[in-house]
Amino acid sequence: MTGSTVRPPAYQQLADDLRADITSGRLQPGERLPPEPELCVKIGVSRSTVREALRLLASQHLIVTTRGVTGGSFVAHPDAEQLADGLSTGFALLTHSASVGLADMLELRRSLEVPIAGLAAVRRTDVHLAELRGALFDPTIDDFDTMMAAHAVFHRAMAKATANPLFELVGSPLYQASYGEEVTGVLPEGYWMRIDADHRRMLERLVARDAESATRLAAEHLDYIAEAVR
């Protein structure tokens, strides 16, 4: 049979329509969605279909649902860290495919981290500095996964210090990715000591609001990583 198309389930279609209203701005953060009975009548679907669509949107951090007399489903206020979860799956698939390698990841990191360092030096607050200090780690821990996780926390905090949530959104999936077995056996002696030292120097540049030195250090940091894992 030709020319036939498979229609998505009713809950999926409803979720797609509501998602379009949210992402287009027709429904604003904090705005309440129509009540479930109203959606049932308006769209001509069952209560279970509406609830399944709302569950799907909630899992994507697009809405929040509360109970009680004043409860209901409301458009979520954007949160970069939560929204980044939606990008992580696609990013992980690409980074574990043959078409994307370590050099590609480092190229993306350079395009993000160098300007991030300069902006963070200018825009950081005392709260951001406290978060960065809390992200410093003990470089003597002999566990690759632990070190990678600590490294990611520091760079996510750097992105947050730009006060531009788009850097945080784009950067989070990148820092969640693992270099994996590709580099675990080739890191030079003292690698994590150097990474830790760079982070501490970077923090000093942010404290001093020295954007020029911060961007230069970020570039040198990535040069070292590229050379070390080559």
Coordinates of C-alpha atoms in Angstrom, one line a residue, residues 13-181:
Q13 CA -0.1 14.8 19.0
L14 CA -1.5 16.7 22.0
A15 CA 1.9 16.9 23.6
D16 CA 3.4 18.2 20.3
D17 CA 0.7 20.9 20.0
L18 CA 1.2 22.0 23.6
R19 CA 5.0 21.9 23.2
A20 CA 4.7 24.2 20.1
D21 CA 2.6 26.6 22.1
I22 CA 5.2 26.7 24.9
T23 CA 8.3 26.9 22.7
S24 CA 6.7 29.6 20.5
G25 CA 5.9 31.7 23.5
R26 CA 2.1 31.5 23.0
L27 CA 2.2 30.0 26.5
Q28 CA 4.5 31.9 28.8
P29 CA 6.5 30.5 31.8
G30 CA 4.2 30.3 34.9
E31 CA 1.0 30.4 32.7
R32 CA -1.6 27.7 33.6
L33 CA -2.6 25.2 30.9
P34 CA -6.3 24.6 30.4
P35 CA -7.7 22.1 32.9
E36 CA -7.8 18.5 31.9
P37 CA -11.6 18.4 31.4
E38 CA -11.4 21.4 29.1
L39 CA -8.6 19.8 27.1
C40 CA -10.6 16.6 26.7
V41 CA -13.6 18.5 25.3
K42 CA -11.6 20.9 23.2
I43 CA -9.5 18.2 21.5
G44 CA -11.9 15.3 21.7
V45 CA -9.8 12.9 23.6
S46 CA -10.1 10.9 26.8
R47 CA -8.8 12.0 30.3
S48 CA -6.1 9.3 30.2
T49 CA -4.8 10.7 26.9
V50 CA -4.6 14.2 28.3
R51 CA -2.8 12.9 31.4
E52 CA -0.3 10.9 29.3
A53 CA 0.5 14.0 27.2
L54 CA 1.0 16.1 30.3
R55 CA 3.3 13.4 31.8
L56 CA 5.4 13.5 28.7
L57 CA 5.7 17.3 28.8
A58 CA 6.6 17.1 32.5
S59 CA 9.3 14.6 31.8
Q60 CA 10.8 17.1 29.3
H61 CA 10.8 19.8 32.0
L62 CA 8.3 21.9 30.0
I63 CA 5.5 21.9 32.6
V64 CA 5.1 21.4 36.3
T65 CA 1.9 19.9 37.8
T66 CA 0.7 20.6 41.3
R67 CA -2.1 19.2 43.3
G68 CA -4.8 20.8 45.4
V69 CA -7.5 23.5 45.0
T70 CA -5.1 25.9 43.2
G71 CA -3.2 23.1 41.4
G72 CA -3.0 22.3 37.8
S73 CA -0.3 22.2 35.0
F74 CA 1.8 25.3 34.5
V75 CA 4.5 26.2 32.0
A76 CA 7.8 25.7 33.7
H77 CA 10.3 28.5 34.1
P78 CA 13.3 27.6 31.9
D79 CA 16.2 26.0 33.8
A80 CA 19.3 25.5 31.7
E81 CA 20.5 22.5 33.6
Q82 CA 17.2 20.7 33.3
L83 CA 16.7 21.6 29.7
A84 CA 20.2 20.3 28.9
D85 CA 19.0 16.8 29.8
G86 CA 17.1 16.9 26.5
L87 CA 20.2 17.5 24.5
S88 CA 22.3 14.9 26.4
T89 CA 20.9 11.9 24.6
G90 CA 21.6 13.1 21.1
F91 CA 25.0 14.4 22.2
A92 CA 25.9 11.1 23.7
L93 CA 24.8 9.2 20.5
L94 CA 27.0 11.4 18.4
T95 CA 30.1 11.3 20.6
H96 CA 30.0 7.5 20.6
S97 CA 29.6 7.3 16.9
A98 CA 32.4 6.9 14.3
S99 CA 31.6 10.3 12.9
V100 CA 32.6 12.3 16.0
G101 CA 35.9 12.0 17.7
L102 CA 37.9 13.5 20.5
A103 CA 39.3 16.2 18.3
D104 CA 35.7 17.3 17.5
M105 CA 34.9 17.5 21.2
L106 CA 37.9 19.6 22.0
E107 CA 37.2 21.9 19.0
L108 CA 33.7 22.5 20.5
R109 CA 35.2 23.0 23.9
R110 CA 37.5 25.7 22.6
S111 CA 34.7 27.5 20.8
L112 CA 32.8 27.7 24.1
E113 CA 35.3 27.8 27.0
V114 CA 37.6 30.6 25.7
P115 CA 34.7 33.2 25.4
I116 CA 33.1 31.8 28.6
A117 CA 36.2 32.5 30.6
G118 CA 36.3 36.2 29.5
L119 CA 32.6 36.7 30.1
A120 CA 32.7 35.0 33.5
A121 CA 35.6 37.2 34.6
V122 CA 33.5 40.3 33.9
R123 CA 30.1 39.0 35.0
R124 CA 30.8 36.7 37.9
T125 CA 29.3 37.3 41.3
D126 CA 30.5 36.3 44.8
V127 CA 28.0 33.4 44.6
H128 CA 29.6 32.2 41.4
L129 CA 33.1 32.4 42.9
A130 CA 31.9 30.4 45.9
E131 CA 30.5 27.7 43.5
L132 CA 33.7 27.6 41.6
R133 CA 35.7 27.2 44.8
G134 CA 33.4 24.4 45.8
A135 CA 34.1 22.7 42.5
L136 CA 37.9 22.5 43.1
F137 CA 39.0 18.9 43.6
D138 CA 41.8 16.7 45.0
P139 CA 44.0 15.8 42.0
T140 CA 45.6 12.9 43.9
I141 CA 42.5 10.8 43.7
D142 CA 43.4 7.9 41.4
D143 CA 40.0 7.4 39.7
F144 CA 39.4 8.6 36.1
D145 CA 35.6 8.8 36.4
T146 CA 35.8 10.8 39.7
M147 CA 38.2 13.2 38.1
M148 CA 36.1 13.7 35.0
A149 CA 33.0 14.4 37.0
A150 CA 34.9 17.0 39.1
H151 CA 36.3 18.6 36.0
A152 CA 32.8 18.8 34.6
V153 CA 31.4 20.5 37.7
F154 CA 34.0 23.2 37.5
H155 CA 33.4 24.0 33.8
R156 CA 29.6 24.0 34.3
A157 CA 30.1 26.5 37.1
M158 CA 32.3 28.6 34.7
A159 CA 29.5 28.6 32.2
K160 CA 27.0 29.6 34.8
A161 CA 29.2 32.5 35.9
T162 CA 28.7 34.1 32.4
A163 CA 25.1 34.9 33.5
N164 CA 24.1 33.7 30.0
P165 CA 22.0 30.5 30.4
L166 CA 22.6 29.6 26.8
F167 CA 26.2 28.8 27.5
E168 CA 25.1 26.6 30.4
L169 CA 22.5 24.9 28.2
V170 CA 25.0 24.1 25.4
G171 CA 27.9 23.3 27.7
S172 CA 26.2 20.9 30.1
P173 CA 25.8 17.9 27.6
L174 CA 29.4 18.4 26.5
Y175 CA 30.7 18.2 30.1
Q176 CA 28.6 15.2 30.8
A177 CA 30.3 13.3 28.0
S178 CA 33.1 11.0 28.9
Y179 CA 36.3 10.6 27.0
G180 CA 36.0 6.9 27.9
E181 CA 38.6 4.3 27.1

